[in-house]
């Protein structure tokens, strides 16, 4: 598929402030599942300097810094991406490694170590969910991930949540609902509970084709023997295909946040507004 995305983010500060350096994770990732065809960005006020960097997790990050005072920050991006994976199961399972916990080669273990760390707030309820799935026979990485996906979609509602940050996985399971980012953390926590490396993903989804409203989206990726990093979207109950566009992925959600930065000044807080327009058409070129 070919996706064209126009994304505008604006922060209003109420009075003039000095902007500290910002990290913008708004350049779609290039990998086996998607290819970046075009990208442009307009920033106001104009940064004193900017540079593209690759972070520790392979994401392309635009680093910008400023001089002078401003009462707002606007970031407008226009992107065209070719999404390439229409079949999320297009790989050969490495049968000897299709066990839990996932056996990792030394290099894999070093790279995926942070993706196995326990998730804060994942305790008894998360453990019970993972153990129930194992007890029902989903004892390979692939079957566990799909069963977890199905149970979460059936039992947990997706709801908008304007408060910043993430809800603890056990809290989400207790309330039986959460934002897409909260459900992603539950999926990640349960995978890590049984030894599947998992990480947080921010990006875009096609959404309802009959609606013009779009928002940033979040889901999870799990590392599967033979398949590598594969996306799972518990808020939609789907293994990720060519209807998702990845911006960034990292072991901790903070390191996949689309915009990271701070300001100095008397303004108490920033007011955030954003709009996203996403068009999908057939073809990859």
Coordinates of N, CA and C in Angstrom, one line a residue, residues 16-123:
X16 N 5.8 33.8 26.3 CA 7.0 33.4 25.7 C 7.9 32.6 26.6
X17 N 8.5 31.6 26.0 CA 9.4 30.6 26.7 C 10.6 30.4 25.8
X18 N 11.6 29.8 26.4 CA 12.8 29.3 25.7 C 12.7 27.8 25.5
X19 N 12.8 27.4 24.3 CA 12.7 26.0 24.0 C 14.0 25.3 24.1
X20 N 14.0 24.2 24.9 CA 15.2 23.4 25.0 C 15.3 22.5 23.8
X21 N 16.4 21.8 23.5 CA 16.4 20.9 22.4 C 15.3 19.9 22.4
X22 N 14.8 19.6 21.2 CA 13.7 18.6 21.0 C 14.1 17.5 20.1
X23 N 13.5 16.3 20.4 CA 13.7 15.1 19.6 C 12.4 14.8 18.9
X24 N 12.3 14.8 17.6 CA 11.1 14.5 16.8 C 11.2 13.1 16.2
X25 N 10.4 12.2 16.7 CA 10.4 10.9 16.1 C 9.2 10.8 15.1
X26 N 9.2 11.6 14.1 CA 8.1 11.7 13.1 C 8.6 11.3 11.7
X27 N 9.8 10.7 11.6 CA 10.3 10.2 10.3 C 10.0 8.7 10.3
X28 N 9.1 8.2 9.5 CA 8.8 6.8 9.5 C 10.0 5.9 9.3
X29 N 10.0 4.8 10.0 CA 11.1 3.9 10.0 C 11.2 3.2 8.7
X30 N 12.4 2.9 8.2 CA 12.6 2.1 7.0 C 13.1 0.7 7.5
X31 N 12.3 -0.3 7.0 CA 12.7 -1.7 7.4 C 12.1 -2.6 6.4
X32 N 12.0 -3.9 6.8 CA 11.5 -4.9 5.8 C 10.1 -4.8 5.5
X33 N 9.3 -4.0 6.4 CA 7.9 -3.9 6.2 C 7.4 -2.6 5.6
X34 N 8.3 -1.6 5.5 CA 7.9 -0.3 5.0 C 9.1 0.4 4.4
X35 N 8.8 1.3 3.4 CA 9.9 2.0 2.8 C 9.4 3.5 2.7
X36 N 10.3 4.4 3.2 CA 10.0 5.8 3.1 C 10.3 6.3 1.7
X37 N 9.3 6.9 1.1 CA 9.4 7.4 -0.3 C 9.6 8.9 -0.3
X38 N 9.0 9.7 0.7 CA 9.2 11.1 0.7 C 8.9 11.6 2.1
X39 N 9.7 12.6 2.5 CA 9.4 13.2 3.8 C 9.9 14.7 3.8
X40 N 9.0 15.6 4.4 CA 9.4 17.0 4.5 C 8.8 17.4 5.9
X41 N 9.5 18.4 6.4 CA 9.0 19.0 7.7 C 9.2 20.5 7.7
X42 N 8.2 21.2 8.3 CA 8.3 22.6 8.5 C 8.1 22.9 10.0
X43 N 9.1 23.6 10.6 CA 9.0 23.9 12.0 C 9.0 25.4 12.3
X44 N 8.2 25.8 13.2 CA 8.0 27.2 13.5 C 8.0 27.4 15.0
X45 N 8.9 28.1 15.6 CA 9.9 29.0 15.0 C 11.0 28.1 14.3
X46 N 11.6 28.7 13.4 CA 12.7 28.0 12.6 C 13.8 27.7 13.6
X47 N 14.2 26.4 13.7 CA 15.3 26.0 14.6 C 16.6 26.7 14.3
X48 N 17.4 26.9 15.3 CA 18.8 27.4 15.1 C 19.6 26.3 14.4
X49 N 19.3 25.1 14.6 CA 20.0 24.0 14.0 C 19.2 22.7 14.0
X50 N 19.5 21.8 13.1 CA 18.8 20.5 13.1 C 19.7 19.4 12.5
X51 N 19.4 18.2 12.9 CA 20.2 17.1 12.3 C 19.4 15.8 12.5
X52 N 19.5 14.9 11.5 CA 18.9 13.6 11.6 C 19.9 12.6 12.2
X53 N 19.5 11.9 13.2 CA 20.3 10.9 13.8 C 19.6 9.5 13.9
X54 N 20.3 8.5 14.1 CA 19.8 7.1 14.3 C 20.0 6.8 15.7
X55 N 18.9 6.5 16.5 CA 19.1 6.3 17.9 C 19.5 4.8 18.2
X56 N 19.6 4.5 19.4 CA 20.1 3.1 19.8 C 19.2 2.0 19.3
X57 N 18.0 2.3 19.0 CA 17.0 1.2 18.6 C 16.7 1.3 17.1
X58 N 17.6 2.0 16.3 CA 17.4 2.1 14.9 C 16.4 3.0 14.3
X59 N 15.8 3.9 15.2 CA 14.8 4.8 14.7 C 15.5 6.1 14.2
X60 N 15.0 6.7 13.1 CA 15.5 7.9 12.6 C 14.8 9.1 13.4
X61 N 15.6 9.9 14.0 CA 15.2 11.0 14.9 C 15.7 12.3 14.4
X62 N 14.8 13.3 14.3 CA 15.2 14.6 13.9 C 15.5 15.4 15.2
X63 N 16.7 15.8 15.4 CA 17.1 16.6 16.6 C 17.1 18.0 16.2
X64 N 16.4 18.9 17.0 CA 16.4 20.3 16.7 C 16.7 21.1 17.9
X65 N 17.3 22.3 17.7 CA 17.5 23.2 18.8 C 17.2 24.6 18.4
X66 N 17.0 25.5 19.4 CA 16.4 26.8 19.1 C 17.2 27.9 19.8
X67 N 17.0 29.2 19.4 CA 17.5 30.3 20.0 C 16.4 31.4 20.1
X68 N 16.4 32.2 21.1 CA 15.4 33.2 21.2 C 14.1 32.7 22.0
X69 N 13.1 33.5 22.1 CA 11.9 33.2 22.8 C 10.7 33.0 21.8
X70 N 9.7 32.2 22.2 CA 8.6 32.0 21.4 C 7.4 31.6 22.3
X71 N 6.2 31.9 21.8 CA 5.0 31.5 22.6 C 4.3 30.2 22.0
X72 N 5.0 29.6 21.0 CA 4.4 28.4 20.4 C 5.5 27.6 19.7
X73 N 5.2 26.4 19.4 CA 6.0 25.5 18.6 C 5.1 24.7 17.7
X74 N 5.3 24.8 16.3 CA 4.5 24.1 15.4 C 5.5 23.2 14.6
X75 N 5.1 21.9 14.4 CA 5.8 20.9 13.6 C 4.8 20.3 12.6
X76 N 5.1 20.5 11.3 CA 4.2 20.0 10.3 C 5.0 19.1 9.4
X77 N 4.6 17.8 9.3 CA 5.3 16.9 8.4 C 4.4 16.4 7.3
X78 N 5.0 16.1 6.2 CA 4.3 15.4 5.1 C 5.1 14.2 4.6
X79 N 4.5 13.1 4.6 CA 5.2 11.8 4.4 C 4.5 10.9 3.4
X80 N 5.3 10.2 2.6 CA 4.7 9.2 1.8 C 5.5 7.9 2.1
X81 N 4.8 6.8 2.4 CA 5.4 5.6 2.8 C 4.8 4.4 2.0
X82 N 5.6 3.5 1.6 CA 5.1 2.3 0.9 C 5.2 1.2 2.0
X83 N 4.0 0.6 2.3 CA 3.9 -0.5 3.3 C 3.9 -1.8 2.5
X84 N 4.7 -2.7 2.9 CA 5.1 -3.8 2.0 C 4.6 -5.2 2.5
X85 N 4.1 -5.3 3.7 CA 3.8 -6.6 4.3 C 2.3 -6.8 4.3
X86 N 1.7 -7.5 3.4 CA 0.3 -7.8 3.4 C -0.1 -9.1 4.1
X87 N 0.9 -9.9 4.4 CA 0.7 -11.1 5.2 C 1.6 -11.1 6.4
X88 N 1.0 -11.0 7.6 CA 1.9 -11.0 8.8 C 2.5 -12.3 9.2
X89 N 2.2 -13.4 8.4 CA 2.7 -14.7 8.8 C 3.6 -15.2 7.6
X90 N 4.2 -14.3 6.9 CA 5.0 -14.7 5.7 C 6.4 -15.1 6.1
X91 N 6.6 -16.1 7.0 CA 7.9 -16.5 7.4 C 7.9 -18.0 7.8
X92 N 9.1 -18.6 7.8 CA 9.2 -20.0 8.2 C 9.6 -20.0 9.7
X93 N 8.7 -20.7 10.5 CA 9.0 -20.8 11.9 C 10.2 -21.7 12.2
X94 N 11.1 -21.2 13.0 CA 12.3 -21.9 13.4 C 11.9 -22.9 14.5
X95 N 11.5 -24.1 14.1 CA 10.9 -25.1 15.0 C 11.7 -25.3 16.2
X96 N 13.0 -25.5 16.1 CA 13.8 -25.8 17.3 C 13.7 -24.6 18.4
X97 N 13.4 -23.4 17.9 CA 13.4 -22.3 18.8 C 11.9 -21.9 19.1
X98 N 11.0 -22.6 18.7 CA 9.6 -22.3 18.9 C 9.1 -22.8 20.3
X99 N 9.8 -22.3 21.3 CA 9.5 -22.7 22.7 C 9.6 -21.4 23.5
X100 N 9.1 -21.6 24.8 CA 9.1 -20.4 25.7 C 9.9 -20.8 26.9
X101 N 10.8 -19.9 27.5 CA 11.1 -18.6 26.9 C 11.9 -18.8 25.6
X102 N 11.8 -17.8 24.7 CA 12.5 -17.8 23.4 C 14.0 -18.0 23.6
X103 N 14.6 -19.0 23.0 CA 16.0 -19.2 23.1 C 16.7 -18.1 22.1
X104 N 17.6 -17.3 22.7 CA 18.2 -16.2 21.9 C 19.7 -16.5 21.8
X105 N 20.2 -16.3 20.6 CA 21.6 -16.3 20.4 C 22.3 -15.2 21.2
X106 N 23.6 -15.3 21.4 CA 24.2 -14.2 22.3 C 24.0 -12.8 21.8
X107 N 24.1 -12.6 20.5 CA 23.9 -11.3 19.9 C 22.5 -10.8 20.1
X108 N 21.5 -11.7 19.9 CA 20.1 -11.4 20.0 C 19.9 -11.0 21.5
X109 N 20.4 -11.8 22.4 CA 20.2 -11.6 23.8 C 20.7 -10.2 24.3
X110 N 21.8 -9.8 23.7 CA 22.4 -8.5 24.1 C 21.5 -7.4 23.6
X111 N 21.0 -7.5 22.3 CA 20.2 -6.5 21.7 C 18.8 -6.4 22.3
X112 N 18.3 -7.6 22.7 CA 16.9 -7.7 23.1 C 16.8 -7.6 24.6
X113 N 17.9 -7.5 25.4 CA 17.8 -7.5 26.8 C 16.8 -6.6 27.4
X114 N 16.8 -5.4 27.0 CA 15.8 -4.4 27.6 C 14.4 -4.7 27.2
X115 N 14.2 -5.5 26.1 CA 12.9 -5.9 25.7 C 12.3 -7.1 26.5
X116 N 13.1 -7.6 27.5 CA 12.6 -8.6 28.3 C 12.5 -8.2 29.8
X117 N 12.8 -6.9 30.0 CA 12.7 -6.4 31.4 C 11.3 -6.3 31.9
X118 N 11.0 -6.6 33.1 CA 9.6 -6.5 33.6 C 9.1 -5.1 33.4
X119 N 7.8 -5.0 33.1 CA 7.1 -3.7 33.0 C 6.6 -3.2 34.3
X120 N 6.9 -2.0 34.6 CA 6.4 -1.4 35.9 C 4.8 -1.5 36.0
X121 N 4.3 -2.0 37.1 CA 2.9 -2.1 37.2 C 2.3 -3.4 36.7
X122 N 3.2 -4.3 36.2 CA 2.7 -5.6 35.8 C 3.0 -6.6 36.9
X123 N 1.9 -7.0 37.6 CA 2.1 -7.9 38.7 C 1.2 -9.1 38.6

